[in-house]
Amino acid sequence: MVGLFSRTVVAATVRMPKWFVGWVSRRYVAGPSLNDAVEVMQRLSSEGACFTVDVLGEEITNLEQANFFLEEYVRVVDAISSNKLDANLSIKPTAFGLLIDKKKGMENIEKLVRMANEHNMFVRLDMEDHRVTTDTIQVVLDLHRQGLTNVGTVLQGRLFRTLDDINDLEVDLGPAADYRICKGIYLEPEEISYSGYQDIVDATNACIDRMLAAGAYCSIASHDLPVVEYAKSALESHGMGPGIPDPRPNAGPARNAKGPGYEFQMLLGVRGPLRRKLSAAGHRTRVYIPYGEKWYEYSIRRLKENPTVGAQVAKAFLMPWTNRP
Ligand code: FDA
């Protein structure tokens, strides 16, 4: 039933005029320009949030297009520094060419991570679909081997492989491992991923447990109460919490511009009241800020990839009290 509703919403939305899609996505995307992103961050800073900035756009079709992302992210680093914002970067590895030419894609990402490192800024490699999971993790390992530790990736609870990835990364990176854990937005084949709601929640929570036990930095990226509440009790059982220096014996040193071993992360425009509640309780909360000219393509692709997003967007508009920005 929910599936049918979601697909209907998606089918209707992708046929709507661009202005309508723009009106819907306005709440989830800061705007077309970097200035829009800076303004949103300045406004939300008063709510105690910090940020991670995403230049919209993903898989590119030729390597020249990667230059656009490199140049734009350099502007983002400058804007974050000059406006003294508490923010870091989130990038899509395929936008840097990872699927076209692995070596060149890795070099492009390295350039950006080196440049961000000079500004003491962290770079998060968003995790895309299963075609690039192994390579994305590999990029992080290579960069750490070169001494660039201001980089980490995202792991997706829905993938069967994720617990093994955490175990492998514990061996390779030890306490320098720095993750964002989320459910995973891509609908993956059933041979490699969970598809039922409860299975995905349980698997994501198991990953949170494993990351915390491994001493890793753990960014919990979810708006779902069963995940957020589970994370809070898991943190408590490790003696972790707001204002407490990370007490885990295997934890790494305190990270620059990070929380005490963990933080919560949410998307711009989603579940603001929950984020503000976490922030008021002293938890570090980070908002994911997408911006860029490609907002239309981004919104439509997201809806087509995962129709449940359509249901969430519809719910947010029809029942705004469940999901205020
Ligand atoms: P769930 O989908 O159950 O949502 C709980 C509630 O939150 C919904 O009922 C709805 O009210 C609200 N909600 C959630 N998403 C919404 C939306 N888009 N619009 C409106 N309301 C919404 N995935 C990935 O594969 N790779 C990645 O790198 C990232 N990165 C990332 C960063 C951050 C900061 C976040 C918060 C999420 C991601 N994700 C991601 C997406 C993630 O995998 C997942 O798809 C979404 O967060 C939705 O899952 P929830 O855990 O929020 O639960």
PDB file of C-alpha atoms in Angstrom, residues 81-244:
ATOM      1  CA  SER A  81      37.004  29.752   6.185  1.00  0.00           C
ATOM      2  CA  SER A  82      36.269  33.387   5.411  1.00  0.00           C
ATOM      3  CA  ASN A  83      32.818  33.241   7.035  1.00  0.00           C
ATOM      4  CA  LYS A  84      34.235  31.319  10.029  1.00  0.00           C
ATOM      5  CA  LEU A  85      31.569  28.637   9.702  1.00  0.00           C
ATOM      6  CA  ASP A  86      31.718  25.386  11.660  1.00  0.00           C
ATOM      7  CA  ALA A  87      31.500  23.211   8.564  1.00  0.00           C
ATOM      8  CA  ASN A  88      33.220  20.524   6.537  1.00  0.00           C
ATOM      9  CA  LEU A  89      32.745  18.954   3.090  1.00  0.00           C
ATOM     10  CA  SER A  90      30.726  16.036   1.745  1.00  0.00           C
ATOM     11  CA  ILE A  91      31.607  14.876  -1.750  1.00  0.00           C
ATOM     12  CA  LYS A  92      30.341  12.267  -4.194  1.00  0.00           C
ATOM     13  CA  PRO A  93      33.349  10.243  -5.424  1.00  0.00           C
ATOM     14  CA  THR A  94      31.743   9.608  -8.831  1.00  0.00           C
ATOM     15  CA  ALA A  95      31.561  13.381  -9.397  1.00  0.00           C
ATOM     16  CA  PHE A  96      35.374  13.333  -9.250  1.00  0.00           C
ATOM     17  CA  GLY A  97      35.600  10.607 -11.903  1.00  0.00           C
ATOM     18  CA  LEU A  98      35.868   7.420  -9.820  1.00  0.00           C
ATOM     19  CA  LEU A  99      33.686   5.419 -12.213  1.00  0.00           C
ATOM     20  CA  ILE A 100      35.305   6.706 -15.407  1.00  0.00           C
ATOM     21  CA  ASP A 101      38.984   6.412 -14.517  1.00  0.00           C
ATOM     22  CA  LYS A 102      39.720   5.115 -11.037  1.00  0.00           C
ATOM     23  CA  LYS A 103      43.280   6.451 -10.892  1.00  0.00           C
ATOM     24  CA  LYS A 104      42.314   9.915 -12.105  1.00  0.00           C
ATOM     25  CA  GLY A 105      39.269   9.983  -9.819  1.00  0.00           C
ATOM     26  CA  MET A 106      41.474   9.137  -6.836  1.00  0.00           C
ATOM     27  CA  GLU A 107      43.949  11.864  -7.813  1.00  0.00           C
ATOM     28  CA  ASN A 108      41.160  14.431  -8.031  1.00  0.00           C
ATOM     29  CA  ILE A 109      39.856  13.475  -4.591  1.00  0.00           C
ATOM     30  CA  GLU A 110      43.385  13.581  -3.187  1.00  0.00           C
ATOM     31  CA  LYS A 111      43.855  17.151  -4.499  1.00  0.00           C
ATOM     32  CA  LEU A 112      40.760  18.302  -2.677  1.00  0.00           C
ATOM     33  CA  VAL A 113      41.567  16.441   0.560  1.00  0.00           C
ATOM     34  CA  ARG A 114      45.100  17.947   0.568  1.00  0.00           C
ATOM     35  CA  MET A 115      43.729  21.410   0.029  1.00  0.00           C
ATOM     36  CA  ALA A 116      41.103  20.941   2.783  1.00  0.00           C
ATOM     37  CA  ASN A 117      43.838  19.610   5.075  1.00  0.00           C
ATOM     38  CA  GLU A 118      45.704  22.897   4.740  1.00  0.00           C
ATOM     39  CA  HIS A 119      42.586  24.530   6.228  1.00  0.00           C
ATOM     40  CA  ASN A 120      42.238  21.851   8.912  1.00  0.00           C
ATOM     41  CA  MET A 121      38.998  20.763   7.287  1.00  0.00           C
ATOM     42  CA  PHE A 122      37.480  17.290   7.128  1.00  0.00           C
ATOM     43  CA  VAL A 123      36.203  15.700   3.902  1.00  0.00           C
ATOM     44  CA  ARG A 124      33.483  13.054   3.983  1.00  0.00           C
ATOM     45  CA  LEU A 125      33.176  10.752   0.964  1.00  0.00           C
ATOM     46  CA  ASP A 126      29.446  10.115   0.626  1.00  0.00           C
ATOM     47  CA  MET A 127      28.677   6.501  -0.186  1.00  0.00           C
ATOM     48  CA  GLU A 128      26.933   5.955  -3.500  1.00  0.00           C
ATOM     49  CA  ASP A 129      25.550   2.692  -4.860  1.00  0.00           C
ATOM     50  CA  HIS A 130      27.256  -0.719  -4.593  1.00  0.00           C
ATOM     51  CA  ARG A 131      29.277  -0.242  -7.794  1.00  0.00           C
ATOM     52  CA  VAL A 132      31.646   2.056  -5.907  1.00  0.00           C
ATOM     53  CA  THR A 133      31.557   0.791  -2.307  1.00  0.00           C
ATOM     54  CA  THR A 134      34.918  -0.998  -2.445  1.00  0.00           C
ATOM     55  CA  ASP A 135      36.669   1.777  -4.380  1.00  0.00           C
ATOM     56  CA  THR A 136      35.349   4.493  -2.088  1.00  0.00           C
ATOM     57  CA  ILE A 137      36.707   2.667   0.958  1.00  0.00           C
ATOM     58  CA  GLN A 138      39.963   2.137  -0.933  1.00  0.00           C
ATOM     59  CA  VAL A 139      40.343   5.880  -1.540  1.00  0.00           C
ATOM     60  CA  VAL A 140      40.053   6.529   2.200  1.00  0.00           C
ATOM     61  CA  LEU A 141      42.638   3.844   2.997  1.00  0.00           C
ATOM     62  CA  ASP A 142      45.079   5.196   0.382  1.00  0.00           C
ATOM     63  CA  LEU A 143      44.755   8.756   1.651  1.00  0.00           C
ATOM     64  CA  HIS A 144      45.284   7.710   5.276  1.00  0.00           C
ATOM     65  CA  ARG A 145      48.395   5.793   4.188  1.00  0.00           C
ATOM     66  CA  GLN A 146      49.683   9.055   2.733  1.00  0.00           C
ATOM     67  CA  GLY A 147      49.140  10.760   6.094  1.00  0.00           C
ATOM     68  CA  LEU A 148      45.908  12.506   5.105  1.00  0.00           C
ATOM     69  CA  THR A 149      43.678  11.663   8.056  1.00  0.00           C
ATOM     70  CA  ASN A 150      41.121  14.421   7.460  1.00  0.00           C
ATOM     71  CA  VAL A 151      38.992  12.038   5.413  1.00  0.00           C
ATOM     72  CA  GLY A 152      36.412   9.381   6.135  1.00  0.00           C
ATOM     73  CA  THR A 153      33.513   7.724   4.423  1.00  0.00           C
ATOM     74  CA  VAL A 154      29.923   6.607   4.908  1.00  0.00           C
ATOM     75  CA  LEU A 155      28.751   3.071   5.515  1.00  0.00           C
ATOM     76  CA  GLN A 156      25.235   1.886   4.793  1.00  0.00           C
ATOM     77  CA  GLY A 157      23.422  -0.281   7.337  1.00  0.00           C
ATOM     78  CA  ARG A 158      21.274  -1.924   4.652  1.00  0.00           C
ATOM     79  CA  LEU A 159      24.252  -3.645   2.948  1.00  0.00           C
ATOM     80  CA  PHE A 160      25.126  -7.153   4.169  1.00  0.00           C
ATOM     81  CA  ARG A 161      28.836  -6.369   3.835  1.00  0.00           C
ATOM     82  CA  THR A 162      28.936  -3.416   6.205  1.00  0.00           C
ATOM     83  CA  LEU A 163      29.802  -5.213   9.460  1.00  0.00           C
ATOM     84  CA  ASP A 164      32.731  -6.867   7.676  1.00  0.00           C
ATOM     85  CA  ASP A 165      33.811  -3.488   6.312  1.00  0.00           C
ATOM     86  CA  ILE A 166      33.853  -2.058   9.846  1.00  0.00           C
ATOM     87  CA  ASN A 167      35.944  -5.006  11.053  1.00  0.00           C
ATOM     88  CA  ASP A 168      38.399  -4.578   8.149  1.00  0.00           C
ATOM     89  CA  LEU A 169      38.653  -0.834   8.670  1.00  0.00           C
ATOM     90  CA  GLU A 170      39.313  -1.379  12.367  1.00  0.00           C
ATOM     91  CA  VAL A 171      42.381  -3.409  11.373  1.00  0.00           C
ATOM     92  CA  ASP A 172      43.542  -0.894   8.747  1.00  0.00           C
ATOM     93  CA  LEU A 173      42.776   2.407  10.436  1.00  0.00           C
ATOM     94  CA  GLY A 174      42.330   1.626  14.129  1.00  0.00           C
ATOM     95  CA  PRO A 175      40.965   4.622  16.062  1.00  0.00           C
ATOM     96  CA  ALA A 176      41.541   6.908  13.053  1.00  0.00           C
ATOM     97  CA  ALA A 177      38.432   5.372  11.443  1.00  0.00           C
ATOM     98  CA  ASP A 178      35.803   8.061  11.075  1.00  0.00           C
ATOM     99  CA  TYR A 179      32.403   7.065   9.747  1.00  0.00           C
ATOM    100  CA  ARG A 180      28.989   8.330   8.965  1.00  0.00           C
ATOM    101  CA  ILE A 181      26.544   5.484   9.427  1.00  0.00           C
ATOM    102  CA  CYS A 182      23.171   5.692   7.684  1.00  0.00           C
ATOM    103  CA  LYS A 183      20.556   3.235   6.425  1.00  0.00           C
ATOM    104  CA  GLY A 184      21.568   3.795   2.780  1.00  0.00           C
ATOM    105  CA  ILE A 185      19.372   5.581   0.253  1.00  0.00           C
ATOM    106  CA  TYR A 186      20.002   3.374  -2.795  1.00  0.00           C
ATOM    107  CA  LEU A 187      17.664   0.464  -3.406  1.00  0.00           C
ATOM    108  CA  GLU A 188      20.214  -2.322  -3.801  1.00  0.00           C
ATOM    109  CA  PRO A 189      19.716  -5.882  -5.148  1.00  0.00           C
ATOM    110  CA  GLU A 190      18.319  -8.320  -2.589  1.00  0.00           C
ATOM    111  CA  GLU A 191      21.400 -10.559  -2.863  1.00  0.00           C
ATOM    112  CA  ILE A 192      23.477  -7.870  -1.185  1.00  0.00           C
ATOM    113  CA  SER A 193      21.115  -5.883   1.010  1.00  0.00           C
ATOM    114  CA  TYR A 194      18.208  -5.894   3.413  1.00  0.00           C
ATOM    115  CA  SER A 195      14.980  -4.435   2.099  1.00  0.00           C
ATOM    116  CA  GLY A 196      12.484  -4.620   4.991  1.00  0.00           C
ATOM    117  CA  TYR A 197      12.199  -1.632   7.325  1.00  0.00           C
ATOM    118  CA  GLN A 198      12.904  -3.518  10.573  1.00  0.00           C
ATOM    119  CA  ASP A 199      15.817  -5.478   9.069  1.00  0.00           C
ATOM    120  CA  ILE A 200      17.410  -2.219   7.932  1.00  0.00           C
ATOM    121  CA  VAL A 201      16.921  -0.572  11.334  1.00  0.00           C
ATOM    122  CA  ASP A 202      18.374  -3.623  13.154  1.00  0.00           C
ATOM    123  CA  ALA A 203      21.338  -3.842  10.784  1.00  0.00           C
ATOM    124  CA  THR A 204      22.050  -0.106  11.111  1.00  0.00           C
ATOM    125  CA  ASN A 205      21.897  -0.319  14.904  1.00  0.00           C
ATOM    126  CA  ALA A 206      24.253  -3.316  14.868  1.00  0.00           C
ATOM    127  CA  CYS A 207      26.722  -1.221  12.849  1.00  0.00           C
ATOM    128  CA  ILE A 208      26.492   1.611  15.381  1.00  0.00           C
ATOM    129  CA  ASP A 209      27.347  -0.885  18.151  1.00  0.00           C
ATOM    130  CA  ARG A 210      30.293  -2.244  16.189  1.00  0.00           C
ATOM    131  CA  MET A 211      31.678   1.214  15.333  1.00  0.00           C
ATOM    132  CA  LEU A 212      31.482   2.354  18.931  1.00  0.00           C
ATOM    133  CA  ALA A 213      33.153  -0.838  20.160  1.00  0.00           C
ATOM    134  CA  ALA A 214      35.927  -0.354  17.568  1.00  0.00           C
ATOM    135  CA  GLY A 215      36.808   3.073  19.032  1.00  0.00           C
ATOM    136  CA  ALA A 216      35.866   4.803  15.778  1.00  0.00           C
ATOM    137  CA  TYR A 217      34.362   8.266  15.398  1.00  0.00           C
ATOM    138  CA  CYS A 218      30.709   7.642  14.725  1.00  0.00           C
ATOM    139  CA  SER A 219      28.365  10.108  12.978  1.00  0.00           C
ATOM    140  CA  ILE A 220      24.824   8.834  13.293  1.00  0.00           C
ATOM    141  CA  ALA A 221      22.898  10.034  10.233  1.00  0.00           C
ATOM    142  CA  SER A 222      19.240   9.245  10.717  1.00  0.00           C
ATOM    143  CA  HIS A 223      15.920  10.950  11.384  1.00  0.00           C
ATOM    144  CA  ASP A 224      14.321   7.705  12.485  1.00  0.00           C
ATOM    145  CA  LEU A 225      13.508   7.580  16.192  1.00  0.00           C
ATOM    146  CA  PRO A 226      14.297   3.855  16.655  1.00  0.00           C
ATOM    147  CA  VAL A 227      17.806   4.514  15.310  1.00  0.00           C
ATOM    148  CA  VAL A 228      18.359   7.784  17.183  1.00  0.00           C
ATOM    149  CA  GLU A 229      17.090   6.335  20.482  1.00  0.00           C
ATOM    150  CA  TYR A 230      19.132   3.176  20.025  1.00  0.00           C
ATOM    151  CA  ALA A 231      22.237   5.262  19.336  1.00  0.00           C
ATOM    152  CA  LYS A 232      21.656   7.302  22.484  1.00  0.00           C
ATOM    153  CA  SER A 233      21.466   4.189  24.674  1.00  0.00           C
ATOM    154  CA  ALA A 234      24.492   2.614  22.922  1.00  0.00           C
ATOM    155  CA  LEU A 235      26.468   5.802  23.579  1.00  0.00           C
ATOM    156  CA  GLU A 236      25.408   5.750  27.212  1.00  0.00           C
ATOM    157  CA  SER A 237      26.533   2.153  27.619  1.00  0.00           C
ATOM    158  CA  HIS A 238      30.008   3.244  26.433  1.00  0.00           C
ATOM    159  CA  GLY A 239      29.961   6.126  28.931  1.00  0.00           C
ATOM    160  CA  MET A 240      29.793   8.607  26.027  1.00  0.00           C
ATOM    161  CA  GLY A 241      27.641  11.678  25.925  1.00  0.00           C
ATOM    162  CA  PRO A 242      27.432  15.458  25.668  1.00  0.00           C
ATOM    163  CA  GLY A 243      30.418  17.245  27.126  1.00  0.00           C
ATOM    164  CA  ILE A 244      32.149  14.028  28.246  1.00  0.00           C
TER     165      ILE A 244
END
